[in-house]
Short mmCIF file of the N, C-alpha and C atoms (twelve columns), coordinates in Angstrom:
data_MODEL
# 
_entry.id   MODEL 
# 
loop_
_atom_site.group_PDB 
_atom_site.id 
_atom_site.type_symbol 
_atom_site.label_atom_id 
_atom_site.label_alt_id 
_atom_site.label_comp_id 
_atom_site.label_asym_id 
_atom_site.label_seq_id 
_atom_site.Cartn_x 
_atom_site.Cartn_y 
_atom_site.Cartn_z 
_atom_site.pdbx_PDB_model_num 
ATOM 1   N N  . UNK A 1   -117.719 85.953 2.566  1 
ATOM 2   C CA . UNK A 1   -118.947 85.156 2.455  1 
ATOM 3   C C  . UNK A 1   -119.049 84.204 3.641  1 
ATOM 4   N N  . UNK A 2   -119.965 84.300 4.459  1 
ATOM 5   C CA . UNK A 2   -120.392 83.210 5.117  1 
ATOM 6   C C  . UNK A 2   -120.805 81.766 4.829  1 
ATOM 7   N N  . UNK A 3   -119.801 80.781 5.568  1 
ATOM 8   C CA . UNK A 3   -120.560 79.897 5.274  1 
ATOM 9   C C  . UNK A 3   -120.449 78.748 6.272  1 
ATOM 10  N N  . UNK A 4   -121.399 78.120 6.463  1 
ATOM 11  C CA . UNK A 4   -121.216 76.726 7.233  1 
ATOM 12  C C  . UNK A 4   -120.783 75.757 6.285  1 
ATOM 13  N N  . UNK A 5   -120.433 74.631 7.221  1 
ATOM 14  C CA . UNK A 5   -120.336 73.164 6.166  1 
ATOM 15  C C  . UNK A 5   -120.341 72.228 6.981  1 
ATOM 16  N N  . UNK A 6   -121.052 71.172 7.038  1 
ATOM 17  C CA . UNK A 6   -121.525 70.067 7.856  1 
ATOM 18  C C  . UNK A 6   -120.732 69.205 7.185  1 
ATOM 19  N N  . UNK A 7   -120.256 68.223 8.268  1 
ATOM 20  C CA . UNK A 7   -119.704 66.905 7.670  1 
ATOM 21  C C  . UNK A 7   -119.574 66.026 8.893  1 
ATOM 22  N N  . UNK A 8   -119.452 64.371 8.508  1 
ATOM 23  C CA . UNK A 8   -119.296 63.341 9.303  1 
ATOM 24  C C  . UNK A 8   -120.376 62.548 9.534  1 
ATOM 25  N N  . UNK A 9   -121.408 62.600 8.503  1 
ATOM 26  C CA . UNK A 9   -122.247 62.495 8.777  1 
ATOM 27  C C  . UNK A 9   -122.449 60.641 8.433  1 
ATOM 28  N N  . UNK A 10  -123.246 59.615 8.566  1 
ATOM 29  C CA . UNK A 10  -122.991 58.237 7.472  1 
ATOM 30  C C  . UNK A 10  -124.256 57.306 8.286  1 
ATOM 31  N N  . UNK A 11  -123.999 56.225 7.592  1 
ATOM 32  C CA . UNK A 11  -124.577 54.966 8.592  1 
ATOM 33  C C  . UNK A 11  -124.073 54.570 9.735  1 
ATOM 34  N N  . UNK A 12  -124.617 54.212 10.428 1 
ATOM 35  C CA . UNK A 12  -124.556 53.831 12.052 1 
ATOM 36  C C  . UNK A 12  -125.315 53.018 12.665 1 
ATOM 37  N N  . UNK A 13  -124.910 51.389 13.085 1 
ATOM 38  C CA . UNK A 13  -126.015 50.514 13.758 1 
ATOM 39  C C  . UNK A 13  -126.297 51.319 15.232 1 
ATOM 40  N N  . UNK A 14  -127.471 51.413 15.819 1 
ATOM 41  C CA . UNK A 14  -128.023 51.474 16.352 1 
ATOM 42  C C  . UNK A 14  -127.166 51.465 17.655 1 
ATOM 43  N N  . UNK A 15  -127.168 52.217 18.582 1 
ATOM 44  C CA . UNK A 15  -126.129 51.862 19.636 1 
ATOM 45  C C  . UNK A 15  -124.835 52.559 19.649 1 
ATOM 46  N N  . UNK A 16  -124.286 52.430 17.999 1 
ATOM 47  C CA . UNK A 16  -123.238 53.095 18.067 1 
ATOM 48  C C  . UNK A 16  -122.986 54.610 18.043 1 
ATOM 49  N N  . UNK A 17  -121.834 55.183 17.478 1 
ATOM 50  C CA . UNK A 17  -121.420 56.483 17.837 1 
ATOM 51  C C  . UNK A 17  -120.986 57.555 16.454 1 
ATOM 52  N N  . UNK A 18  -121.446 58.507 16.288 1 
ATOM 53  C CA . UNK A 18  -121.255 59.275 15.479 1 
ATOM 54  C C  . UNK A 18  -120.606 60.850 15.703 1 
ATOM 55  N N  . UNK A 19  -120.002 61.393 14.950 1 
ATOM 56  C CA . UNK A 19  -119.356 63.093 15.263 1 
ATOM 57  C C  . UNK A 19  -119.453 63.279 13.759 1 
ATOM 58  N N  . UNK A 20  -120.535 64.807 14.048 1 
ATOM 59  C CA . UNK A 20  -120.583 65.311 12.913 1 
ATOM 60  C C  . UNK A 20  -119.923 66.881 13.635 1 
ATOM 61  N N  . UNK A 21  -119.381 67.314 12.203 1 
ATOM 62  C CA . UNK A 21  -119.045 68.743 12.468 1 
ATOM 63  C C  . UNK A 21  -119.020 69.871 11.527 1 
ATOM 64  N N  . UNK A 22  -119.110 71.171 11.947 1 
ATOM 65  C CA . UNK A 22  -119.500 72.165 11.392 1 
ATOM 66  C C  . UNK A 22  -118.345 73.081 11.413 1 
ATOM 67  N N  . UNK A 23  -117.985 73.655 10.326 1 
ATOM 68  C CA . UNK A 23  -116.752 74.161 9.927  1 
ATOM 69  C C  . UNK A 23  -117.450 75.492 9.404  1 
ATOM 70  N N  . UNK A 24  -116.770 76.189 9.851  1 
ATOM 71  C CA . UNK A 24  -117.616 77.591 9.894  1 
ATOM 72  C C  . UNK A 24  -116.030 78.454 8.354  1 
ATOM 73  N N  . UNK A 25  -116.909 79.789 8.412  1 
ATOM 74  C CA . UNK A 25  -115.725 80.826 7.706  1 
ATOM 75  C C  . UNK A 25  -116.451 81.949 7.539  1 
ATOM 76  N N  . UNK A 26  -115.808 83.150 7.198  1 
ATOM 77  C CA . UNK A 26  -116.634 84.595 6.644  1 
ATOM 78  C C  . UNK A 26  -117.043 84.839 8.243  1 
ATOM 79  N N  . UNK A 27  -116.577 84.524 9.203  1 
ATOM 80  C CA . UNK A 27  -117.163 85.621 10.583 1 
ATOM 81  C C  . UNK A 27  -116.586 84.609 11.613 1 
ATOM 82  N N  . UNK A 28  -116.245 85.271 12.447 1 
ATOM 83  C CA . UNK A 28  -115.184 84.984 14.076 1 
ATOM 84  C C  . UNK A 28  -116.742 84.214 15.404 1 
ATOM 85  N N  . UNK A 29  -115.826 83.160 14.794 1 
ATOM 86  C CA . UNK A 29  -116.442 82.025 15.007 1 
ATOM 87  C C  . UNK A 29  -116.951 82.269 17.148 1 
ATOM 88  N N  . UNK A 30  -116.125 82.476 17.834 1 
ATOM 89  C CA . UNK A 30  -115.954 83.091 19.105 1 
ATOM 90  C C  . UNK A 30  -117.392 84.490 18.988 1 
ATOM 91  N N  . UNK A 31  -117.677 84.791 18.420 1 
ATOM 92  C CA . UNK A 31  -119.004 85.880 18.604 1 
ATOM 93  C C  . UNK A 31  -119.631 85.464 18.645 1 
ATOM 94  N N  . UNK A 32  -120.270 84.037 17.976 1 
ATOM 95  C CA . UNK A 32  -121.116 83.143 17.400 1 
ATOM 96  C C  . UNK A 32  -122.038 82.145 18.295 1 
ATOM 97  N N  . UNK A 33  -122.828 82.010 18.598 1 
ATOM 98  C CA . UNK A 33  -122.990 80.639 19.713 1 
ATOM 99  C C  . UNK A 33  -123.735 80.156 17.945 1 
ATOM 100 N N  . UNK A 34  -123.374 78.507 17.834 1 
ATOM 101 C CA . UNK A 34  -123.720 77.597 17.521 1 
ATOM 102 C C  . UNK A 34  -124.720 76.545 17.659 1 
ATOM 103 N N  . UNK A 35  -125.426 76.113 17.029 1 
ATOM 104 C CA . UNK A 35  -126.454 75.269 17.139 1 
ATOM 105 C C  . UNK A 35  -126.984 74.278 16.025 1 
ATOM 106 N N  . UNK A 36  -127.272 73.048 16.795 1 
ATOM 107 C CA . UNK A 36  -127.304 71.987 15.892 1 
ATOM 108 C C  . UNK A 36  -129.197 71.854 15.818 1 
ATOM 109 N N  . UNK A 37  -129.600 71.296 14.877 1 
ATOM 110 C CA . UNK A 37  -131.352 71.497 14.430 1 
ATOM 111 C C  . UNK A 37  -131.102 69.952 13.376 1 
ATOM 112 N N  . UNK A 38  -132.292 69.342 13.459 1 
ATOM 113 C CA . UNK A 38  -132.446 68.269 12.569 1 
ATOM 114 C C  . UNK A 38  -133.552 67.673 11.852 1 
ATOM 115 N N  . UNK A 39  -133.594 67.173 11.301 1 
ATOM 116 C CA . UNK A 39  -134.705 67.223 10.708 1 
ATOM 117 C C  . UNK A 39  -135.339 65.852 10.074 1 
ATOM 118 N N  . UNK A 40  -135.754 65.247 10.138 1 
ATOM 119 C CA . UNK A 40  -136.085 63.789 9.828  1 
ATOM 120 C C  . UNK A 40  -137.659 63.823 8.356  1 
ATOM 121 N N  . UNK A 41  -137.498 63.237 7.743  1 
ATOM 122 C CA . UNK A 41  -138.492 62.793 6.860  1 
ATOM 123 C C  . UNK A 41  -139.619 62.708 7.138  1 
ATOM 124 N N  . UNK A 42  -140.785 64.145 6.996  1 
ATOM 125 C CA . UNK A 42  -141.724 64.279 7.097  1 
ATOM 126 C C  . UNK A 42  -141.962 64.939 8.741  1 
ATOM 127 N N  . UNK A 43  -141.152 65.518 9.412  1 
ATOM 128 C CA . UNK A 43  -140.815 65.981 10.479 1 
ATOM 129 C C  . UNK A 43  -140.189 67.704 10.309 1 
ATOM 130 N N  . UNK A 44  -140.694 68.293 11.333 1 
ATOM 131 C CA . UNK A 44  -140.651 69.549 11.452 1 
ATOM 132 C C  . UNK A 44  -139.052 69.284 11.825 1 
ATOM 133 N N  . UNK A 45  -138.756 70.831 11.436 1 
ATOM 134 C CA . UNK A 45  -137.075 71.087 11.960 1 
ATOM 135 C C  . UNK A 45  -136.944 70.920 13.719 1 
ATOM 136 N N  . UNK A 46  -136.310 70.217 14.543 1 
ATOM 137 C CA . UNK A 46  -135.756 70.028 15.388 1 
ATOM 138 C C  . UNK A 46  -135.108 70.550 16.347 1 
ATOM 139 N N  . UNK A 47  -134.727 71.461 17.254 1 
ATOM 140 C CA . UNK A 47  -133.329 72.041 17.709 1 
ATOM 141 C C  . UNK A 47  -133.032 70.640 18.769 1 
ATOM 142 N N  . UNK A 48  -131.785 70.720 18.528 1 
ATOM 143 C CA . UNK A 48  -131.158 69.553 19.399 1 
ATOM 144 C C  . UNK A 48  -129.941 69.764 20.157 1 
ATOM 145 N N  . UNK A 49  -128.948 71.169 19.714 1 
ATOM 146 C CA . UNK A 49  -128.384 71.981 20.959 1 
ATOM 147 C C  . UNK A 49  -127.785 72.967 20.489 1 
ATOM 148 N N  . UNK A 50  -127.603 73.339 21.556 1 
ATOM 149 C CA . UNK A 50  -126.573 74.947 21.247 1 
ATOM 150 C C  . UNK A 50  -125.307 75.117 22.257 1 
ATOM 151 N N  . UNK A 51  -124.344 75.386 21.869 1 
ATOM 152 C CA . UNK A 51  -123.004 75.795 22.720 1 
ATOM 153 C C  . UNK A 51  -122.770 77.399 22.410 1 
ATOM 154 N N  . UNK A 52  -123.008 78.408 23.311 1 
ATOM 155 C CA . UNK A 52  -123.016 79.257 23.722 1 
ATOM 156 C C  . UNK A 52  -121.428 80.252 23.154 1 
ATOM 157 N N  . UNK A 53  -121.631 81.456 22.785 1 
ATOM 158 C CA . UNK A 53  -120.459 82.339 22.117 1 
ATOM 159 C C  . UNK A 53  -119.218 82.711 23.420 1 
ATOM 160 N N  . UNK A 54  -120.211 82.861 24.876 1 
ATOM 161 C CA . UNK A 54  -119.754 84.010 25.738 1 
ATOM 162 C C  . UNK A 54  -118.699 82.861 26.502 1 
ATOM 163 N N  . UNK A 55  -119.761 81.550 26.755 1 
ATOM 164 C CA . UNK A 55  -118.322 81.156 28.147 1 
ATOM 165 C C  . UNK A 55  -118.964 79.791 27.778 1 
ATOM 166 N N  . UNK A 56  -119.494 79.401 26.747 1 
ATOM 167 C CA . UNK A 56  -119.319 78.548 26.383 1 
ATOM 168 C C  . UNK A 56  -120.684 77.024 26.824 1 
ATOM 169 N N  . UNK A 57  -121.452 77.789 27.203 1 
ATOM 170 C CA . UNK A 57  -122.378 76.837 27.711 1 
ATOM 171 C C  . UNK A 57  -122.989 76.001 26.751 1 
ATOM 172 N N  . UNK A 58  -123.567 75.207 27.458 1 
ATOM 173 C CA . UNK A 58  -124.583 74.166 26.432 1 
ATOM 174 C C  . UNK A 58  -125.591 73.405 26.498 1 
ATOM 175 N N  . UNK A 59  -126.634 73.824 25.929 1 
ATOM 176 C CA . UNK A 59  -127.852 73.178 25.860 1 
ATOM 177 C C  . UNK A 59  -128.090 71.985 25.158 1 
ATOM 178 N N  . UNK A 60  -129.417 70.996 25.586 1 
ATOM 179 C CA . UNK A 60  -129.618 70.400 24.643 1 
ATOM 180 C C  . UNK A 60  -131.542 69.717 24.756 1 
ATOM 181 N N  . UNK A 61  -131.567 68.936 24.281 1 
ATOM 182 C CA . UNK A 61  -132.949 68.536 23.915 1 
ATOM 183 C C  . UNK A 61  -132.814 67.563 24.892 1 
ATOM 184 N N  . UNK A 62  -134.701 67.705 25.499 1 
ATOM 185 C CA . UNK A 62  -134.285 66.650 26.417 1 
ATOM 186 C C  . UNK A 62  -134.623 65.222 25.572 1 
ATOM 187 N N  . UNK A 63  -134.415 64.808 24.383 1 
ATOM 188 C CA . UNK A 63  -134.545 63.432 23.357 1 
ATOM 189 C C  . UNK A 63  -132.956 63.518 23.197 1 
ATOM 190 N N  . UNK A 64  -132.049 64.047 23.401 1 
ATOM 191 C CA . UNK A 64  -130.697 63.979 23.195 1 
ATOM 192 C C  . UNK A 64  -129.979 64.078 24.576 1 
ATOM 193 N N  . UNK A 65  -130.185 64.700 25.424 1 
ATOM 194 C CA . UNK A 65  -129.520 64.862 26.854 1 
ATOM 195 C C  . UNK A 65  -128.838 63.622 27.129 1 
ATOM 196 N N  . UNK A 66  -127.728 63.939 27.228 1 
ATOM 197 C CA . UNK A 66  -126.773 62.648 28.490 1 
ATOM 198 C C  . UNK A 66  -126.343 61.488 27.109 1 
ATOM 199 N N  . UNK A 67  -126.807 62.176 26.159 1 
ATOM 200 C CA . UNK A 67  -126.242 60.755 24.670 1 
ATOM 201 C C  . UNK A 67  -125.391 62.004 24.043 1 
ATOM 202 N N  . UNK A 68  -125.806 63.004 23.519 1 
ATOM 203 C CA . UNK A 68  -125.042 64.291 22.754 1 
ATOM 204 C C  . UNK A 68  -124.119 64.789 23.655 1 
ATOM 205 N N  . UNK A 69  -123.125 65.464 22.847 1 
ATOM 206 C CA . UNK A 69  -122.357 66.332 23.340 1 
ATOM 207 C C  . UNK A 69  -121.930 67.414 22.277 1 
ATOM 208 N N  . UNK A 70  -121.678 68.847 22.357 1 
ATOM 209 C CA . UNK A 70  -121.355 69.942 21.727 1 
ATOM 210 C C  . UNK A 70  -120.366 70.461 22.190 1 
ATOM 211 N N  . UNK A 71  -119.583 70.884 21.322 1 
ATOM 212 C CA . UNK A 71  -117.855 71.516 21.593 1 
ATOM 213 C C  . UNK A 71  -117.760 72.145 20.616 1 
ATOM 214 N N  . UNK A 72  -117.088 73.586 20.626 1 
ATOM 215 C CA . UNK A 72  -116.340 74.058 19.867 1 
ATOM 216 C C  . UNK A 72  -114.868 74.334 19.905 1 
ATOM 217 N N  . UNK A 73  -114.439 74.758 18.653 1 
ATOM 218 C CA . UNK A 73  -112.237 74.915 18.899 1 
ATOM 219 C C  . UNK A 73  -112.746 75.962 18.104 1 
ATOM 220 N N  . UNK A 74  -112.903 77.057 18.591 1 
ATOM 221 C CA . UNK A 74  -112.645 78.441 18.202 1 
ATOM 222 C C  . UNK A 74  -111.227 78.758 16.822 1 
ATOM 223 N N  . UNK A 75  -110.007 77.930 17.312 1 
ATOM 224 C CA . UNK A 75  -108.800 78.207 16.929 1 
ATOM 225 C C  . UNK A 75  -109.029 77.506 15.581 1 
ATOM 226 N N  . UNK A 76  -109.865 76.103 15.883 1 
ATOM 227 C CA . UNK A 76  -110.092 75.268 14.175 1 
ATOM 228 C C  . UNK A 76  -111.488 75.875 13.445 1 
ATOM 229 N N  . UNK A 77  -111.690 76.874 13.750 1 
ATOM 230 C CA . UNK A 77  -113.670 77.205 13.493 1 
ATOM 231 C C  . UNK A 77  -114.084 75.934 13.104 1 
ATOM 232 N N  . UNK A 78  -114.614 75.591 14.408 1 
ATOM 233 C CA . UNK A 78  -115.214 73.883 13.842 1 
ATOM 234 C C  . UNK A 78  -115.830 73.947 15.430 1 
ATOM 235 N N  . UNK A 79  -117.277 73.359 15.231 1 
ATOM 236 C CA . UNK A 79  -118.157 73.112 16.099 1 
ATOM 237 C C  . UNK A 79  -118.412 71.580 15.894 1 
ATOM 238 N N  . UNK A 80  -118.518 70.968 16.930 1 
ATOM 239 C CA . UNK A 80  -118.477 69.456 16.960 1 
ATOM 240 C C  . UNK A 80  -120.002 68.984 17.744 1 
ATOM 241 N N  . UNK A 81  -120.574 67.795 17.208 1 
ATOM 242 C CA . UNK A 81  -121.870 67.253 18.102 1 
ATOM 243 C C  . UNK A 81  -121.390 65.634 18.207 1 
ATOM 244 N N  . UNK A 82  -121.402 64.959 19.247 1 
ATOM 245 C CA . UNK A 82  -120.795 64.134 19.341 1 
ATOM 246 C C  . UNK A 82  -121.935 63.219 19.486 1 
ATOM 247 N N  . UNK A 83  -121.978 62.298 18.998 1 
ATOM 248 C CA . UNK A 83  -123.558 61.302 19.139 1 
ATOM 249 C C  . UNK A 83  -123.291 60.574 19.451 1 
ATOM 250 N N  . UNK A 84  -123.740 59.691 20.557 1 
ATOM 251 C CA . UNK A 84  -123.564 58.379 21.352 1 
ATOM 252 C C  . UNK A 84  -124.847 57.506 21.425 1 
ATOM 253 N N  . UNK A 85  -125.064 56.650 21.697 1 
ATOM 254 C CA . UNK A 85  -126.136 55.874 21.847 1 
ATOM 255 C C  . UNK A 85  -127.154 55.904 20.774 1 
ATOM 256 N N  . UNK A 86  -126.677 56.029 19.848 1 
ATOM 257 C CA . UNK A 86  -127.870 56.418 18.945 1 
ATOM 258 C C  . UNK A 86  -129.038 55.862 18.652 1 
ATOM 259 N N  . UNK A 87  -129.983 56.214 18.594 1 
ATOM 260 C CA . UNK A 87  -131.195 55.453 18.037 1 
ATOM 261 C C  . UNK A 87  -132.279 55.548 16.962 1 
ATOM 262 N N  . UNK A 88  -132.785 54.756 16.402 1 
ATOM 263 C CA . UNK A 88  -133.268 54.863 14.884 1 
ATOM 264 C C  . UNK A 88  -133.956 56.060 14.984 1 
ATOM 265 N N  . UNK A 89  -134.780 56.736 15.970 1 
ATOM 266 C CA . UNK A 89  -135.456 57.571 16.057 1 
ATOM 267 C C  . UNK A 89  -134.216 59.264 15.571 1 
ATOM 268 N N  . UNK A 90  -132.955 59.020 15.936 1 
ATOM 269 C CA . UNK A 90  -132.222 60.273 16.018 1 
ATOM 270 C C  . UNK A 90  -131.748 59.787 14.241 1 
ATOM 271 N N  . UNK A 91  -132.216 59.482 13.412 1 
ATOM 272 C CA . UNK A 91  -131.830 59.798 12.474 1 
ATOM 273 C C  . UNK A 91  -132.339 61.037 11.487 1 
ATOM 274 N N  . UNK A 92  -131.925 61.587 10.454 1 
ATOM 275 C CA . UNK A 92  -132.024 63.023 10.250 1 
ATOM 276 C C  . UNK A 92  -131.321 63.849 9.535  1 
ATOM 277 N N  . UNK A 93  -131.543 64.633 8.410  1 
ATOM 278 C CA . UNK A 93  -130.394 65.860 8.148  1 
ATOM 279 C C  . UNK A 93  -130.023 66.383 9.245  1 
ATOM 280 N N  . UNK A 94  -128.749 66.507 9.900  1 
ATOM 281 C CA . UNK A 94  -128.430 67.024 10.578 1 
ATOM 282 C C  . UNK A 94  -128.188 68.787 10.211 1 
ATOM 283 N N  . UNK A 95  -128.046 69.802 10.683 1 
ATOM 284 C CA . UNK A 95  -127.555 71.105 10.494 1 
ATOM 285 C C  . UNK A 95  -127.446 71.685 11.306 1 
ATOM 286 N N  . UNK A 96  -126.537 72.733 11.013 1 
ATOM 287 C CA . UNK A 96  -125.605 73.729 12.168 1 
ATOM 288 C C  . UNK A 96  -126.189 75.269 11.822 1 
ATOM 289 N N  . UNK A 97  -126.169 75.889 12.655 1 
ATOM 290 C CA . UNK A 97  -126.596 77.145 12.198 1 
ATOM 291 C C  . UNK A 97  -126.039 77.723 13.313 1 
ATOM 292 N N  . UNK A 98  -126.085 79.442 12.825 1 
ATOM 293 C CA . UNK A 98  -125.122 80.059 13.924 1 
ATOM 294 C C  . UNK A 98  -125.664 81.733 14.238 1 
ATOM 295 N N  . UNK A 99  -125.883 82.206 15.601 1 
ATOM 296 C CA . UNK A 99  -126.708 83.478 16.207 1 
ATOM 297 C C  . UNK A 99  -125.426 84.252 16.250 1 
ATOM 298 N N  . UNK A 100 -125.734 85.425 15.847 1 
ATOM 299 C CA . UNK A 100 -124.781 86.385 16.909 1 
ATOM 300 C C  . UNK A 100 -125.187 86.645 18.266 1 
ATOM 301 N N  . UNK A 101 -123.983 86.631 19.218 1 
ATOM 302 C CA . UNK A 101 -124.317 86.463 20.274 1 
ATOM 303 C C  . UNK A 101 -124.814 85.454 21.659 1 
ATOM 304 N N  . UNK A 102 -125.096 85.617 22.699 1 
ATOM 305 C CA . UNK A 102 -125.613 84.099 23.099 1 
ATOM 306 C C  . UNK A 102 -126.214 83.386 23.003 1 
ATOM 307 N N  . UNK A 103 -126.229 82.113 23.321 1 
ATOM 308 C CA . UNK A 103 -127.465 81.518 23.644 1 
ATOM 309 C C  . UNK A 103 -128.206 80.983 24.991 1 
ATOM 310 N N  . UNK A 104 -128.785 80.769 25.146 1 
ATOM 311 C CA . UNK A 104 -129.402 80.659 26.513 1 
ATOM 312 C C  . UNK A 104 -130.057 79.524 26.659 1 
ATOM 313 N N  . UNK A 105 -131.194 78.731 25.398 1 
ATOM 314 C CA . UNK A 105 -131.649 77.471 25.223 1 
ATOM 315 C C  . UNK A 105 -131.055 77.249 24.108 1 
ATOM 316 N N  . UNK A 106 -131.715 75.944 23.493 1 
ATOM 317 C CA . UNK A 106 -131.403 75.341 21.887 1 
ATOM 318 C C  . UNK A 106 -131.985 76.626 21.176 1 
ATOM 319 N N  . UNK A 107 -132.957 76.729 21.149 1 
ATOM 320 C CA . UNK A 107 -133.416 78.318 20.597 1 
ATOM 321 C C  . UNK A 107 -134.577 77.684 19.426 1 
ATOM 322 N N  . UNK A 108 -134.882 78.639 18.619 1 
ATOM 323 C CA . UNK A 108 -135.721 78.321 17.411 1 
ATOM 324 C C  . UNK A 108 -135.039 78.765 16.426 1 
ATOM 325 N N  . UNK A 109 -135.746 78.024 15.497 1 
ATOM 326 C CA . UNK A 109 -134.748 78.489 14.011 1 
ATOM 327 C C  . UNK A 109 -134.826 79.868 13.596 1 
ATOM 328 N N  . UNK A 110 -135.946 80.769 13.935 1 
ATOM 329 C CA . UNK A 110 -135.768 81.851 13.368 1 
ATOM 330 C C  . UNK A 110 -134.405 82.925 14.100 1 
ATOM 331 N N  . UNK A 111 -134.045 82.038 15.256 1 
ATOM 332 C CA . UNK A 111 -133.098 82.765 16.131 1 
ATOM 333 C C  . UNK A 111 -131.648 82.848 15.371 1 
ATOM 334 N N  . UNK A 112 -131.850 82.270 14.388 1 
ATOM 335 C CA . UNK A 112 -130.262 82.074 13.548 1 
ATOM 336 C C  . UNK A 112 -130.390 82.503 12.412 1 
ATOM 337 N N  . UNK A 113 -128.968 83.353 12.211 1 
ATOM 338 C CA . UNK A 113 -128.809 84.001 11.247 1 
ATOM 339 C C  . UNK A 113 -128.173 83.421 9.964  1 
ATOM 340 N N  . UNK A 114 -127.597 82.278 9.788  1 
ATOM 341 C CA . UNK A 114 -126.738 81.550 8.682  1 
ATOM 342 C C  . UNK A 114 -127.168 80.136 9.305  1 
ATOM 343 N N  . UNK A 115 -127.076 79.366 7.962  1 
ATOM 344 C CA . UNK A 115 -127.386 77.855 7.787  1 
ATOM 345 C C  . UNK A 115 -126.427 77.080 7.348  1 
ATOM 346 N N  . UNK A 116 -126.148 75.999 7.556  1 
ATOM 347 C CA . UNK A 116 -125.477 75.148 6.850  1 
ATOM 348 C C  . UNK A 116 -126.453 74.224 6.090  1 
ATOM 349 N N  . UNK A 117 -125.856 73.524 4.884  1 
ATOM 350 C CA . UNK A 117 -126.698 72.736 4.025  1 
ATOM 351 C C  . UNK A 117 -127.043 71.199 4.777  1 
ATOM 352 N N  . UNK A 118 -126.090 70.557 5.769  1 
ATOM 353 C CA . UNK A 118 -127.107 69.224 5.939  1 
ATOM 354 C C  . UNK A 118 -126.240 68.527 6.151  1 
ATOM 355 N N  . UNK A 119 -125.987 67.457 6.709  1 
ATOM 356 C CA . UNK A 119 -125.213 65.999 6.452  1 
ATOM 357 C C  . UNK A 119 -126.636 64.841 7.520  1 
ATOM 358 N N  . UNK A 120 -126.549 64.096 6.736  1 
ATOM 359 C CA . UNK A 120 -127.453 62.820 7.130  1 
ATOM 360 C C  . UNK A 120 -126.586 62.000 7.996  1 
ATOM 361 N N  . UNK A 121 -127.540 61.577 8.403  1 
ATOM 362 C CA . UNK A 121 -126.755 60.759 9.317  1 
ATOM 363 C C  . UNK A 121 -128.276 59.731 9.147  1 
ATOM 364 N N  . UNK A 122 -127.902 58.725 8.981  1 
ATOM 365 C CA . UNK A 122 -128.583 57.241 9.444  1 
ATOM 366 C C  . UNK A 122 -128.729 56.096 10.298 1 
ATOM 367 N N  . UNK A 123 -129.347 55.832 10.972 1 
ATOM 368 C CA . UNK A 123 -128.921 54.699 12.074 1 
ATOM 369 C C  . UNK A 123 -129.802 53.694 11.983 1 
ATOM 370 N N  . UNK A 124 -129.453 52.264 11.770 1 
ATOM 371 C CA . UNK A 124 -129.746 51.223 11.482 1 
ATOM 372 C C  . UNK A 124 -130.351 50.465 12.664 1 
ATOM 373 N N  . UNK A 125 -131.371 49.782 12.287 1 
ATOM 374 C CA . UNK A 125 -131.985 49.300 14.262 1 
ATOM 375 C C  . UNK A 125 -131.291 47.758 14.146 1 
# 
């Protein structure tokens, strides 16, 4: 069975720093490029980045560029988004979802084949 699972998600003043991560299972995580999508209250779904299956590249939004960061450990199936600078605006269900194969941009949601359920993340101004 496939499944994602989001976690790390919490409150955060404004400024500060958050890592949420996605813990994958049921498929070899290394085939996979990864991608993070979000979604805020009363707001369309988001893509906000993707780290790539083949050699590892990574995209991101240009509302996240140069504050995010994306990593995966193949060896821990765990995909990581690292949030820095945060701002009230980047708050959101966060979610991970995952393509077979590469990626090339953040992509659209229909580009992914499995979902994870969510972790919130909040940031306080």
């Amino acid at each position: 069975e496939v499944q994602l699972v989001e976690s790390g998600g919490g409150l955060v003043q404004a400024g500060g720093s958050l890592r949420v991560s996605c813990a994958v299972s049921g498929f070899t995580l290394a085939e996979y490029s990864i991608g993070w999508f979000r979604q805020a209250p009363g707001k369309d779904l988001e893509g906000v980045s993707c780290i790539s299956s083949s050699d590892g590249s990574t995209y991101y939004a240009d509302s996240v560029k140069g504050r995010f960061t994306i990593s995966r450990d193949n060896a821990k199936n765990t995909v990581y988004l690292q949030m820095n600078s945060l701002k009230p605006e980047d708050a959101a269900v966060y979610r991970c979802a995952a393509q077979r194969g590469t990626c090339q941009t953040v992509g659209a949601p229909w580009e992914y084949d499995y979902w994870g359920q969510g972790t919130q993340v909040i940031v306080s101004s």
